[in-house]
Amino acid sequence: MPLFCDVALAVPLDMVFTYAIPPGMEPVVGGRVLVPFRQQRMSGIVVESHDRPPQVKTKKVIEALDLSPVLDEHLLNLGKWIADYYLAPVGEVFRTMLPLSAEFKRAIACRITDEGRLALHLAGMSGSPARSKRTPEQQLIEFRVLDYLAARESVREESVRGVTRVAKALLNGMVRKKWIAREDVSAARDAARLVKVAVLLDAETAEASPPLDGRGARPSTGIAKKLNGNQRTLIETLAASGGRLPVEALRALDVPRTTLSTLVRRGLIELVDEPQDFTVSVSKLKPRQSPFEFEFSAAQNEALGKIGEGVLSRKFGGLLLHGITGSGKTAVYLACMRQVLEQGRSSILLVPEIGLTPAVAADLHQVFGDEVAILHSGLSDAERAEQWHRIRRGEARVVAGTRSAVFAPVSDLALIIVDEEQDSSYKQEETPRYHARDVAVMRAKMAGAVVVLGSATPSLESYYNAKKNKYALLELPDRVERRPLPEVEIVDMRQEFQETGQEQVISRKLAEEIRERLEKKEQVMVLLNRRGYSPVVLCRACGKTLQCKNCAVSMTHHKRERKMECHYCGHVERIPDKCAHCGSEYVYFVGTGSEKLEELLHGMFPQARIGRLDRDTVRGREDFEHALNALNEGALDMLVGTQMIAKGHDIHGVTLVGVIGADMALGLPDFRAAERTFQLLTQVAGRAGRGQSPGKVVLQTYFQEHYAVQFAARHDFAGFYDKELQFRAWMHYPPYSAIANVLIRSEKLDEALTWSGELGRWFEKTRHEGIRVLGPAAAPITRLKRDYRYHFILKSPSREKMNALLRAMLAEVAARKIPRTQVIVDVDAVWLM
Ligand code: ADP
Ligand code: ZN
Ligand code: ZN
C-alpha cells in the first residue's frame, strides 16, 4: 500500500503536490481525490502513488473520489504532453480534459439518526415525540419528518421540506437534537455516479402530509386542478415515464426551471439520488432523409477507401482531405465513422464552434441513433458530464463535438476527424492554450489511430505537412453532381466611390444582383463580418473617438438595444449625446455593422423577408437553428450576418452571396491576415449555388489587387498557398518556424512596463541560438480588459529549443516574483493581437 500520492491540482503552478494517504484509503492513479490546499478543499488527479517521503510535512488526502480512473493511461499521457508542449500547469490541463465540475456542486441531504429513530419510536408509543417545548403542531411536523426519513436512505433537503412542510428553523432544531444529520453528498454522490432524479409522489404520499391547517387529504384530482400549464406538463411527462426521470432530462422540456422547484416545494415531486445508469437522454431532433441515399462519387469512394485502409492497419496515419465547398466531405466522414462503428471501435468528429449545424446533428442521429454523443457548446455542465459518462461506459462510441471533444473518454479509438481544420475556434484562448487539431494528431499517434483533417481551405501548416508527405493528401476536386463553383465578380469600391461620388455600403452591382434574385424567388446571403450598428463614434470637433474605459478599442453603437458596447470586454455605456472630451454636440456614428446593413437592405428591398445572424441575434443554439431553418424552409429571402453565415451550411436555395468589406481583416497587423481573408472569402463563396441553380458571388473590396482577394475570386487554392508560403518562408513564420507569443499584462502600466523591460533584458543576455525574439513591444491591442499589454514574439526553427527557452523564461519569471498569471505563454499562437 503506497504511503503518498502526487496530485495535479488546477492551480497556476507548474508542479504536482504530494499528499499522505491515510490507512485504508486507496486512491487510484488517474482518479480524483479531495485534498486540502491552502484554505480550501480541492479535487485533483492522482498522477502517481509512491513511498518516497517528501522534504516537507505533508497533509492528508481527505477522500478518494473515484474507484476507477477518470483519465486512463492514454489520456493521462496526452495531458502530460499538452502540459509540456504548451507550457501549461498539468492540473489545469486535466481540469480542461474533464467536464465534471458540475459534479462538485454542494448537495445537502438529510438522514435520520439512531436517536431520531428512537424519538420516532417513543412518539409512536406515547403519541408525541419525547418531552418538548414545541407546540403540538410543531411536534406533529417533527413526527412527520422523522416518519418520512425513516423509510428512506438519504433525501435532498429541499425534498424533505417540500414533502413534510417543515420550516427551516424547526429542521435546524432537529439537527441540534441529533435526530437527523445533514450531510454534504456532493463528493459522495459523484464517487458513486449518482444523478439527481425527480420522482412523482403518488396521491398517498401527498396525502400523508396534509397542509398544516389539517383540512384533510389532498385527493390527486384536487391537486391537478391547482396546477398551471407548465406544472401539468412536467407532471404529465413524469407520469408518462413511469413516475421518474433525471432532472436533466426534464430540462429539455420547455418549462422554466422554477416549475420543478415549485412542485418540489409543494411536495408533489421528490428529488433523490440514483445510480447514473438509469439516465436517458431526450432528443428533440426530427429525423430527416438518410444522408446515404445518393451514390458516392469516385473521389468520395477513394477517400473512403484510403481512410478505411488506414483504420484497418491499426497504425497511426494522418490524412488531409482537401475537398472544395460542396464536394461531399460530410458524407465521407459519416461513412468512415459508420465503418468504424461496425468494427466495434470508436471515432470522434471535431467541428468548429459554429459548425455543428442542425443538419449535421440530425444526420448524426439518423445514422448513429443512440450510439452518438453530441457535445456542443449549448450543453449545461451537468449535461456535459452525463454525455461524458455515457461515452466512458461505452454506450456512445461515436462522438461529435467542438474543441474539447478531443478528450472524449472513448475506448479503442480508431478515427479522429477534424472538420474545417483551419478554424481558429480549435485554439483555446485561455490556459491551457491547446490547439484541438494538433492534440487530435497527437492523440491519434498515441492510440495508433487515424486522423483525418478536412477542409476546403486547409491551414498553411497542414497543407505544408501534406506537401512534405507527413500527411497523405486526399482531394475532392469537384462539387457533387458536377455542380459548378459560383462565378465571382469583384467590385472595386474605390471606383464605385469615384463614379457615384458617395461612400456606398451596397454597390450598384450588388443591389442589382439582389433585385434579380428576389424577383426569381431565389435566396441571398450577405456577409459583413462586424456586428452592431456602427463601429465608431467620432467627434467632429476634436476628432476623438469613444473608447472603452477598459480597453484601447472603440465602442460599438447598437441601435436597437440603445447602447454602446465594447466587443472585447462587454462593457456597456449609454449612447453619448455629446463628446466626452470636448463637450461638443457634433458626435457622429461612423461605419457599418451587420445591424445597420440589415436596416439598409430593408430600406432598399421593403418586400424582402430579411433575417440576421450574428452574436446579437443568436443568443443560444436555438436562435441559430431557427434562422437557418427559416432560410432552409424558404421563410426568409435574405440572410445577413457575420462569419456565422459563412461556414458549413448547406442551403440549396441560395444563389447569390454578397460580401461587404471582404478585406477588413487585411488591415490587421497579423501575419495570418491574408490566410484568414482567403479562407473566409472561399467559405462564404461556397454557400452559393449548392442546389440546382448555379451560384454567383459579388465581392466588394478596397484592395482588389490583393492576392488573397484575387486567388479567392478564382477559386485558386494552390495559387494562394504557393504565394503565401513564399512570404512565410521569407518572414520566418509558420510553417517554417515555430512561434510563441509571450504576453505581459497588468492593470498597472508601470508594472507591465517594468516586467516586460526586465524580461527583455533577460532575453538579450540569454544566448539562444537560432531563436528570434521580437520585442518587447506594445501589443496591437495595447489595453484589454483593464490590462496594459506588452509582448514578445519568438520564432524558432526548432520547437525543442524554443520551449526550452520559454521554460527558462518562466523560471526567471518565478525568480523575479512576477505573478505567473500575468505572463501568458501562447505556443503556436493563432492571434497575435
Ligand atoms: P462539404 O462539406 O464538402 O461542403 P457536404 O458534405 O455538405 O459538402 O455535401 C453537400 C451536399 O451534397 C449535401 O447536401 C450532401 O447531402 C450532398 N451529397 C454528398 N455526397 C453526394 C453525392 N455523392 N451525390 C449527391 N449528393 C451528395
Ligand atoms: Zn470632441
Ligand atoms: Zn472593453
Short mmCIF file of N, CA and C in Angstrom, two decimals, residues 290-436:
data_model
loop_
_atom_site.label_atom_id
_atom_site.label_comp_id
_atom_site.label_asym_id
_atom_site.label_seq_id
_atom_site.Cartn_x
_atom_site.Cartn_y
_atom_site.Cartn_z
N SER A 290 -32.18 9.84 -45.05
CA SER A 290 -30.85 9.30 -44.84
C SER A 290 -29.84 10.06 -45.68
N PRO A 291 -28.67 10.36 -45.10
CA PRO A 291 -27.65 11.03 -45.89
C PRO A 291 -26.95 10.09 -46.88
N PHE A 292 -27.36 8.86 -46.91
CA PHE A 292 -26.67 7.94 -47.82
C PHE A 292 -27.54 7.52 -48.99
N GLU A 293 -28.49 8.33 -49.36
CA GLU A 293 -29.36 7.91 -50.44
C GLU A 293 -28.73 8.06 -51.81
N PHE A 294 -27.68 8.87 -51.91
CA PHE A 294 -27.04 9.08 -53.21
C PHE A 294 -25.89 8.11 -53.40
N GLU A 295 -25.40 8.10 -54.63
CA GLU A 295 -24.26 7.26 -54.91
C GLU A 295 -22.99 8.08 -54.73
N PHE A 296 -22.00 7.52 -54.08
CA PHE A 296 -20.76 8.26 -53.86
C PHE A 296 -20.04 8.49 -55.17
N SER A 297 -19.39 9.64 -55.28
CA SER A 297 -18.56 9.91 -56.46
C SER A 297 -17.28 9.08 -56.34
N ALA A 298 -16.56 8.99 -57.46
CA ALA A 298 -15.31 8.22 -57.46
C ALA A 298 -14.35 8.78 -56.42
N ALA A 299 -14.27 10.12 -56.36
CA ALA A 299 -13.33 10.75 -55.41
C ALA A 299 -13.75 10.45 -53.97
N GLN A 300 -15.05 10.50 -53.73
CA GLN A 300 -15.53 10.18 -52.38
C GLN A 300 -15.17 8.74 -52.02
N ASN A 301 -15.41 7.84 -52.96
CA ASN A 301 -15.11 6.43 -52.71
C ASN A 301 -13.63 6.21 -52.44
N GLU A 302 -12.80 6.94 -53.18
CA GLU A 302 -11.38 6.75 -53.00
C GLU A 302 -10.96 7.22 -51.60
N ALA A 303 -11.49 8.37 -51.20
CA ALA A 303 -11.17 8.90 -49.87
C ALA A 303 -11.62 7.91 -48.80
N LEU A 304 -12.84 7.43 -48.96
CA LEU A 304 -13.39 6.47 -48.01
C LEU A 304 -12.50 5.23 -47.92
N GLY A 305 -12.06 4.75 -49.09
CA GLY A 305 -11.21 3.56 -49.14
C GLY A 305 -9.90 3.77 -48.41
N LYS A 306 -9.25 4.89 -48.69
CA LYS A 306 -7.94 5.17 -48.08
C LYS A 306 -8.06 5.28 -46.56
N ILE A 307 -9.10 5.96 -46.13
CA ILE A 307 -9.27 6.13 -44.69
C ILE A 307 -9.56 4.77 -44.04
N GLY A 308 -10.42 4.00 -44.71
CA GLY A 308 -10.76 2.67 -44.19
C GLY A 308 -9.54 1.77 -44.07
N GLU A 309 -8.68 1.81 -45.09
CA GLU A 309 -7.44 1.02 -45.06
C GLU A 309 -6.60 1.39 -43.83
N GLY A 310 -6.45 2.70 -43.65
CA GLY A 310 -5.66 3.18 -42.52
C GLY A 310 -6.21 2.66 -41.21
N VAL A 311 -7.54 2.70 -41.07
CA VAL A 311 -8.16 2.25 -39.83
C VAL A 311 -7.87 0.77 -39.60
N LEU A 312 -8.00 -0.03 -40.67
CA LEU A 312 -7.78 -1.47 -40.52
C LEU A 312 -6.35 -1.80 -40.12
N SER A 313 -5.41 -0.96 -40.54
CA SER A 313 -4.00 -1.26 -40.23
C SER A 313 -3.70 -1.08 -38.74
N ARG A 314 -4.59 -0.41 -38.02
CA ARG A 314 -4.39 -0.15 -36.59
C ARG A 314 -3.08 0.56 -36.30
N LYS A 315 -2.63 1.33 -37.27
CA LYS A 315 -1.42 2.12 -37.05
C LYS A 315 -1.77 3.58 -37.23
N PHE A 316 -0.93 4.46 -36.64
CA PHE A 316 -1.17 5.88 -36.81
C PHE A 316 -1.07 6.26 -38.29
N GLY A 317 -1.97 7.10 -38.72
CA GLY A 317 -1.88 7.66 -40.06
C GLY A 317 -2.57 9.00 -40.08
N GLY A 318 -1.98 9.97 -40.78
CA GLY A 318 -2.61 11.28 -40.90
C GLY A 318 -3.01 11.54 -42.34
N LEU A 319 -4.22 12.02 -42.57
CA LEU A 319 -4.66 12.32 -43.92
C LEU A 319 -5.24 13.72 -43.96
N LEU A 320 -4.94 14.44 -45.03
CA LEU A 320 -5.56 15.75 -45.23
C LEU A 320 -6.58 15.60 -46.35
N LEU A 321 -7.85 15.80 -46.01
CA LEU A 321 -8.91 15.71 -47.01
C LEU A 321 -9.22 17.12 -47.50
N HIS A 322 -8.68 17.45 -48.65
CA HIS A 322 -8.91 18.78 -49.21
C HIS A 322 -10.04 18.67 -50.23
N GLY A 323 -11.22 19.10 -49.84
CA GLY A 323 -12.37 19.00 -50.74
C GLY A 323 -13.01 20.35 -50.86
N ILE A 324 -13.26 20.80 -52.06
CA ILE A 324 -13.83 22.14 -52.23
C ILE A 324 -15.22 22.20 -51.59
N THR A 325 -15.74 23.38 -51.40
CA THR A 325 -17.04 23.53 -50.75
C THR A 325 -18.11 22.82 -51.57
N GLY A 326 -18.91 22.01 -50.90
CA GLY A 326 -19.98 21.30 -51.60
C GLY A 326 -19.51 20.03 -52.29
N SER A 327 -18.32 19.53 -51.92
CA SER A 327 -17.82 18.33 -52.59
C SER A 327 -18.25 17.05 -51.87
N GLY A 328 -18.95 17.18 -50.76
CA GLY A 328 -19.46 16.00 -50.07
C GLY A 328 -18.52 15.43 -49.03
N LYS A 329 -17.82 16.29 -48.32
CA LYS A 329 -16.91 15.80 -47.28
C LYS A 329 -17.68 15.17 -46.12
N THR A 330 -18.77 15.83 -45.73
CA THR A 330 -19.53 15.34 -44.58
C THR A 330 -19.99 13.89 -44.80
N ALA A 331 -20.41 13.61 -46.01
CA ALA A 331 -20.86 12.24 -46.30
C ALA A 331 -19.72 11.25 -46.13
N VAL A 332 -18.52 11.66 -46.53
CA VAL A 332 -17.35 10.78 -46.36
C VAL A 332 -17.09 10.55 -44.86
N TYR A 333 -17.16 11.64 -44.08
CA TYR A 333 -16.94 11.48 -42.64
C TYR A 333 -17.91 10.45 -42.06
N LEU A 334 -19.19 10.63 -42.39
CA LEU A 334 -20.21 9.76 -41.81
C LEU A 334 -19.99 8.31 -42.21
N ALA A 335 -19.62 8.11 -43.47
CA ALA A 335 -19.42 6.74 -43.94
C ALA A 335 -18.24 6.09 -43.21
N CYS A 336 -17.15 6.85 -43.03
CA CYS A 336 -15.99 6.31 -42.31
C CYS A 336 -16.37 5.96 -40.87
N MET A 337 -17.10 6.86 -40.25
CA MET A 337 -17.45 6.63 -38.85
C MET A 337 -18.36 5.42 -38.72
N ARG A 338 -19.20 5.22 -39.72
CA ARG A 338 -20.08 4.07 -39.67
C ARG A 338 -19.28 2.77 -39.79
N GLN A 339 -18.28 2.78 -40.68
CA GLN A 339 -17.42 1.60 -40.80
C GLN A 339 -16.74 1.28 -39.47
N VAL A 340 -16.22 2.34 -38.84
CA VAL A 340 -15.52 2.14 -37.56
C VAL A 340 -16.46 1.54 -36.52
N LEU A 341 -17.66 2.06 -36.50
CA LEU A 341 -18.64 1.56 -35.53
C LEU A 341 -18.97 0.10 -35.80
N GLU A 342 -19.08 -0.25 -37.07
CA GLU A 342 -19.38 -1.64 -37.42
C GLU A 342 -18.26 -2.58 -36.95
N GLN A 343 -17.05 -2.03 -36.85
CA GLN A 343 -15.94 -2.85 -36.34
C GLN A 343 -15.90 -2.84 -34.81
N GLY A 344 -16.89 -2.22 -34.21
CA GLY A 344 -16.96 -2.19 -32.75
C GLY A 344 -15.97 -1.24 -32.12
N ARG A 345 -15.44 -0.29 -32.92
CA ARG A 345 -14.45 0.65 -32.38
C ARG A 345 -15.06 2.05 -32.32
N SER A 346 -14.24 3.01 -31.85
CA SER A 346 -14.78 4.35 -31.59
C SER A 346 -14.21 5.40 -32.53
N SER A 347 -14.98 6.46 -32.74
CA SER A 347 -14.49 7.58 -33.54
C SER A 347 -14.95 8.89 -32.94
N ILE A 348 -14.19 9.94 -33.24
CA ILE A 348 -14.52 11.29 -32.76
C ILE A 348 -14.53 12.23 -33.96
N LEU A 349 -15.58 13.02 -34.08
CA LEU A 349 -15.65 14.05 -35.12
C LEU A 349 -15.59 15.41 -34.44
N LEU A 350 -14.56 16.19 -34.76
CA LEU A 350 -14.47 17.54 -34.20
C LEU A 350 -14.99 18.54 -35.22
N VAL A 351 -15.78 19.47 -34.76
CA VAL A 351 -16.31 20.51 -35.64
C VAL A 351 -16.04 21.87 -34.99
N PRO A 352 -15.96 22.93 -35.79
CA PRO A 352 -15.74 24.26 -35.21
C PRO A 352 -16.94 24.68 -34.39
N GLU A 353 -16.75 25.71 -33.57
CA GLU A 353 -17.80 26.13 -32.67
C GLU A 353 -19.16 26.33 -33.34
N ILE A 354 -19.15 26.96 -34.53
CA ILE A 354 -20.46 27.18 -35.14
C ILE A 354 -20.70 26.21 -36.29
N GLY A 355 -19.89 25.16 -36.36
CA GLY A 355 -20.02 24.23 -37.47
C GLY A 355 -21.02 23.11 -37.21
N LEU A 356 -21.45 23.00 -35.97
CA LEU A 356 -22.35 21.91 -35.64
C LEU A 356 -23.77 22.36 -35.97
N THR A 357 -24.07 22.34 -37.25
CA THR A 357 -25.38 22.83 -37.68
C THR A 357 -26.45 21.80 -37.34
N PRO A 358 -27.70 22.24 -37.29
CA PRO A 358 -28.79 21.30 -37.02
C PRO A 358 -28.78 20.15 -38.03
N ALA A 359 -28.40 20.46 -39.27
CA ALA A 359 -28.40 19.42 -40.28
C ALA A 359 -27.38 18.34 -39.97
N VAL A 360 -26.20 18.76 -39.53
CA VAL A 360 -25.16 17.79 -39.20
C VAL A 360 -25.60 16.94 -38.00
N ALA A 361 -26.17 17.61 -36.99
CA ALA A 361 -26.63 16.87 -35.80
C ALA A 361 -27.72 15.88 -36.20
N ALA A 362 -28.62 16.30 -37.08
CA ALA A 362 -29.69 15.41 -37.49
C ALA A 362 -29.14 14.21 -38.26
N ASP A 363 -28.16 14.48 -39.14
CA ASP A 363 -27.52 13.39 -39.88
C ASP A 363 -26.89 12.39 -38.91
N LEU A 364 -26.20 12.92 -37.91
CA LEU A 364 -25.52 12.04 -36.96
C LEU A 364 -26.53 11.16 -36.22
N HIS A 365 -27.63 11.77 -35.81
CA HIS A 365 -28.65 10.99 -35.11
C HIS A 365 -29.27 9.95 -36.04
N GLN A 366 -29.47 10.38 -37.26
CA GLN A 366 -30.06 9.50 -38.25
C GLN A 366 -29.19 8.26 -38.47
N VAL A 367 -27.89 8.48 -38.60
CA VAL A 367 -27.01 7.37 -38.93
C VAL A 367 -26.66 6.55 -37.69
N PHE A 368 -26.48 7.21 -36.54
CA PHE A 368 -25.94 6.50 -35.39
C PHE A 368 -26.91 6.31 -34.22
N GLY A 369 -28.07 6.91 -34.30
CA GLY A 369 -29.05 6.72 -33.23
C GLY A 369 -28.48 7.00 -31.86
N ASP A 370 -28.68 6.08 -30.94
CA ASP A 370 -28.23 6.26 -29.56
C ASP A 370 -26.73 6.10 -29.38
N GLU A 371 -26.06 5.66 -30.44
CA GLU A 371 -24.63 5.43 -30.30
C GLU A 371 -23.83 6.71 -30.38
N VAL A 372 -24.47 7.83 -30.70
CA VAL A 372 -23.72 9.06 -30.84
C VAL A 372 -23.92 9.96 -29.62
N ALA A 373 -22.83 10.56 -29.19
CA ALA A 373 -22.91 11.59 -28.15
C ALA A 373 -22.50 12.90 -28.80
N ILE A 374 -23.36 13.89 -28.71
CA ILE A 374 -23.05 15.18 -29.33
C ILE A 374 -22.73 16.19 -28.25
N LEU A 375 -21.53 16.72 -28.31
CA LEU A 375 -21.06 17.66 -27.27
C LEU A 375 -20.97 19.05 -27.88
N HIS A 376 -22.03 19.83 -27.75
CA HIS A 376 -21.97 21.18 -28.30
C HIS A 376 -21.90 22.19 -27.17
N SER A 377 -21.67 23.43 -27.54
CA SER A 377 -21.39 24.42 -26.50
C SER A 377 -22.65 24.82 -25.74
N GLY A 378 -23.82 24.42 -26.23
CA GLY A 378 -25.04 24.78 -25.51
C GLY A 378 -25.38 23.86 -24.34
N LEU A 379 -24.55 22.83 -24.11
CA LEU A 379 -24.87 21.91 -23.01
C LEU A 379 -24.58 22.55 -21.66
N SER A 380 -25.40 22.22 -20.68
CA SER A 380 -25.09 22.65 -19.32
C SER A 380 -23.97 21.76 -18.79
N ASP A 381 -23.35 22.19 -17.69
CA ASP A 381 -22.27 21.38 -17.11
C ASP A 381 -22.75 19.97 -16.82
N ALA A 382 -23.97 19.87 -16.31
CA ALA A 382 -24.47 18.55 -15.92
C ALA A 382 -24.73 17.69 -17.15
N GLU A 383 -25.25 18.31 -18.21
CA GLU A 383 -25.49 17.55 -19.44
C GLU A 383 -24.18 17.05 -20.03
N ARG A 384 -23.18 17.92 -19.98
CA ARG A 384 -21.87 17.56 -20.49
C ARG A 384 -21.32 16.36 -19.70
N ALA A 385 -21.48 16.44 -18.39
CA ALA A 385 -21.00 15.34 -17.55
C ALA A 385 -21.75 14.05 -17.89
N GLU A 386 -23.04 14.18 -18.12
CA GLU A 386 -23.83 12.99 -18.44
C GLU A 386 -23.33 12.34 -19.73
N GLN A 387 -23.06 13.17 -20.74
CA GLN A 387 -22.55 12.64 -22.01
C GLN A 387 -21.19 11.98 -21.78
N TRP A 388 -20.37 12.61 -20.96
CA TRP A 388 -19.05 12.08 -20.68
C TRP A 388 -19.16 10.66 -20.09
N HIS A 389 -20.08 10.50 -19.14
CA HIS A 389 -20.27 9.17 -18.54
C HIS A 389 -20.78 8.16 -19.56
N ARG A 390 -21.68 8.59 -20.41
CA ARG A 390 -22.19 7.68 -21.45
C ARG A 390 -21.06 7.19 -22.34
N ILE A 391 -20.18 8.13 -22.70
CA ILE A 391 -19.07 7.76 -23.57
C ILE A 391 -18.15 6.79 -22.84
N ARG A 392 -17.87 7.10 -21.59
CA ARG A 392 -16.93 6.25 -20.85
C ARG A 392 -17.47 4.85 -20.61
N ARG A 393 -18.78 4.77 -20.42
CA ARG A 393 -19.36 3.43 -20.22
C ARG A 393 -19.45 2.66 -21.53
N GLY A 394 -19.07 3.30 -22.63
CA GLY A 394 -19.09 2.61 -23.91
C GLY A 394 -20.45 2.60 -24.57
N GLU A 395 -21.39 3.40 -24.06
CA GLU A 395 -22.71 3.44 -24.68
C GLU A 395 -22.73 4.27 -25.94
N ALA A 396 -21.84 5.25 -25.99
CA ALA A 396 -21.75 6.08 -27.19
C ALA A 396 -20.34 5.95 -27.74
N ARG A 397 -20.23 5.27 -28.86
CA ARG A 397 -18.89 5.07 -29.42
C ARG A 397 -18.60 6.02 -30.58
N VAL A 398 -19.59 6.83 -30.90
CA VAL A 398 -19.39 7.88 -31.89
C VAL A 398 -19.57 9.20 -31.15
N VAL A 399 -18.56 10.05 -31.22
CA VAL A 399 -18.62 11.32 -30.51
C VAL A 399 -18.45 12.45 -31.51
N ALA A 400 -19.32 13.44 -31.43
CA ALA A 400 -19.15 14.61 -32.28
C ALA A 400 -19.19 15.82 -31.38
N GLY A 401 -18.30 16.75 -31.60
CA GLY A 401 -18.34 17.92 -30.74
C GLY A 401 -17.28 18.94 -31.07
N THR A 402 -17.32 20.04 -30.32
CA THR A 402 -16.37 21.11 -30.52
C THR A 402 -15.07 20.77 -29.79
N ARG A 403 -14.17 21.75 -29.81
CA ARG A 403 -12.80 21.60 -29.30
C ARG A 403 -12.54 20.52 -28.25
N SER A 404 -13.23 20.60 -27.11
CA SER A 404 -12.84 19.72 -26.01
C SER A 404 -13.31 18.28 -26.22
N ALA A 405 -14.09 18.03 -27.27
CA ALA A 405 -14.48 16.65 -27.56
C ALA A 405 -13.27 15.80 -27.91
N VAL A 406 -12.14 16.46 -28.19
CA VAL A 406 -10.93 15.69 -28.50
C VAL A 406 -10.49 14.87 -27.27
N PHE A 407 -11.01 15.23 -26.10
CA PHE A 407 -10.67 14.49 -24.87
C PHE A 407 -11.73 13.44 -24.51
N ALA A 408 -12.67 13.19 -25.37
CA ALA A 408 -13.74 12.24 -25.05
C ALA A 408 -13.15 10.90 -24.64
N PRO A 409 -13.65 10.34 -23.52
CA PRO A 409 -13.01 9.13 -22.96
C PRO A 409 -13.45 7.85 -23.67
N VAL A 410 -13.35 7.81 -24.99
CA VAL A 410 -13.74 6.61 -25.73
C VAL A 410 -12.68 5.53 -25.54
N SER A 411 -13.09 4.30 -25.72
CA SER A 411 -12.08 3.24 -25.70
C SER A 411 -11.91 2.71 -27.11
N ASP A 412 -10.77 2.14 -27.39
CA ASP A 412 -10.43 1.60 -28.70
C ASP A 412 -10.69 2.63 -29.80
N LEU A 413 -10.03 3.76 -29.65
CA LEU A 413 -10.17 4.85 -30.62
C LEU A 413 -9.57 4.44 -31.96
N ALA A 414 -10.35 4.56 -33.03
CA ALA A 414 -9.84 4.18 -34.35
C ALA A 414 -9.66 5.38 -35.26
N LEU A 415 -10.48 6.42 -35.05
CA LEU A 415 -10.51 7.51 -36.03
C LEU A 415 -10.87 8.83 -35.37
N ILE A 416 -10.09 9.87 -35.68
CA ILE A 416 -10.50 11.23 -35.30
C ILE A 416 -10.57 12.05 -36.58
N ILE A 417 -11.70 12.73 -36.78
CA ILE A 417 -11.85 13.61 -37.93
C ILE A 417 -11.93 15.04 -37.43
N VAL A 418 -11.15 15.92 -38.03
CA VAL A 418 -11.21 17.34 -37.66
C VAL A 418 -11.76 18.09 -38.87
N ASP A 419 -13.02 18.50 -38.79
CA ASP A 419 -13.63 19.20 -39.91
C ASP A 419 -13.26 20.67 -39.87
N GLU A 420 -13.05 21.28 -41.02
CA GLU A 420 -12.61 22.69 -41.08
C GLU A 420 -11.41 22.89 -40.17
N GLU A 421 -10.39 22.09 -40.44
CA GLU A 421 -9.26 22.02 -39.50
C GLU A 421 -8.57 23.36 -39.31
N GLN A 422 -8.77 24.31 -40.24
CA GLN A 422 -8.10 25.62 -40.13
C GLN A 422 -8.81 26.56 -39.17
N ASP A 423 -9.98 26.14 -38.65
CA ASP A 423 -10.81 27.08 -37.90
C ASP A 423 -10.14 27.50 -36.59
N SER A 424 -10.20 28.81 -36.32
CA SER A 424 -9.46 29.29 -35.14
C SER A 424 -10.17 28.94 -33.83
N SER A 425 -11.41 28.47 -33.89
CA SER A 425 -12.06 28.09 -32.63
C SER A 425 -11.47 26.80 -32.06
N TYR A 426 -10.62 26.13 -32.81
CA TYR A 426 -9.96 24.94 -32.25
C TYR A 426 -8.85 25.32 -31.26
N LYS A 427 -8.46 26.58 -31.31
CA LYS A 427 -7.42 27.02 -30.38
C LYS A 427 -8.11 27.57 -29.15
N GLN A 428 -7.74 27.06 -27.98
CA GLN A 428 -8.32 27.58 -26.76
C GLN A 428 -7.57 28.84 -26.35
N GLU A 429 -8.30 29.92 -26.13
CA GLU A 429 -7.65 31.19 -25.82
C GLU A 429 -7.56 31.43 -24.32
N GLU A 430 -7.47 30.37 -23.55
CA GLU A 430 -7.14 30.51 -22.13
C GLU A 430 -6.33 29.27 -21.75
N THR A 431 -5.70 29.30 -20.60
CA THR A 431 -4.85 28.17 -20.20
C THR A 431 -5.68 26.91 -20.03
N PRO A 432 -5.28 25.79 -20.51
CA PRO A 432 -4.15 25.54 -21.40
C PRO A 432 -4.50 25.94 -22.84
N ARG A 433 -3.57 26.64 -23.47
CA ARG A 433 -3.85 27.18 -24.80
C ARG A 433 -3.55 26.14 -25.88
N TYR A 434 -4.29 25.08 -25.84
CA TYR A 434 -4.02 23.99 -26.78
C TYR A 434 -4.77 24.19 -28.09
N HIS A 435 -4.29 23.54 -29.12
CA HIS A 435 -4.98 23.54 -30.41
C HIS A 435 -5.55 22.14 -30.63
N ALA A 436 -6.87 22.05 -30.71
CA ALA A 436 -7.50 20.72 -30.73
C ALA A 436 -7.08 19.89 -31.94
#
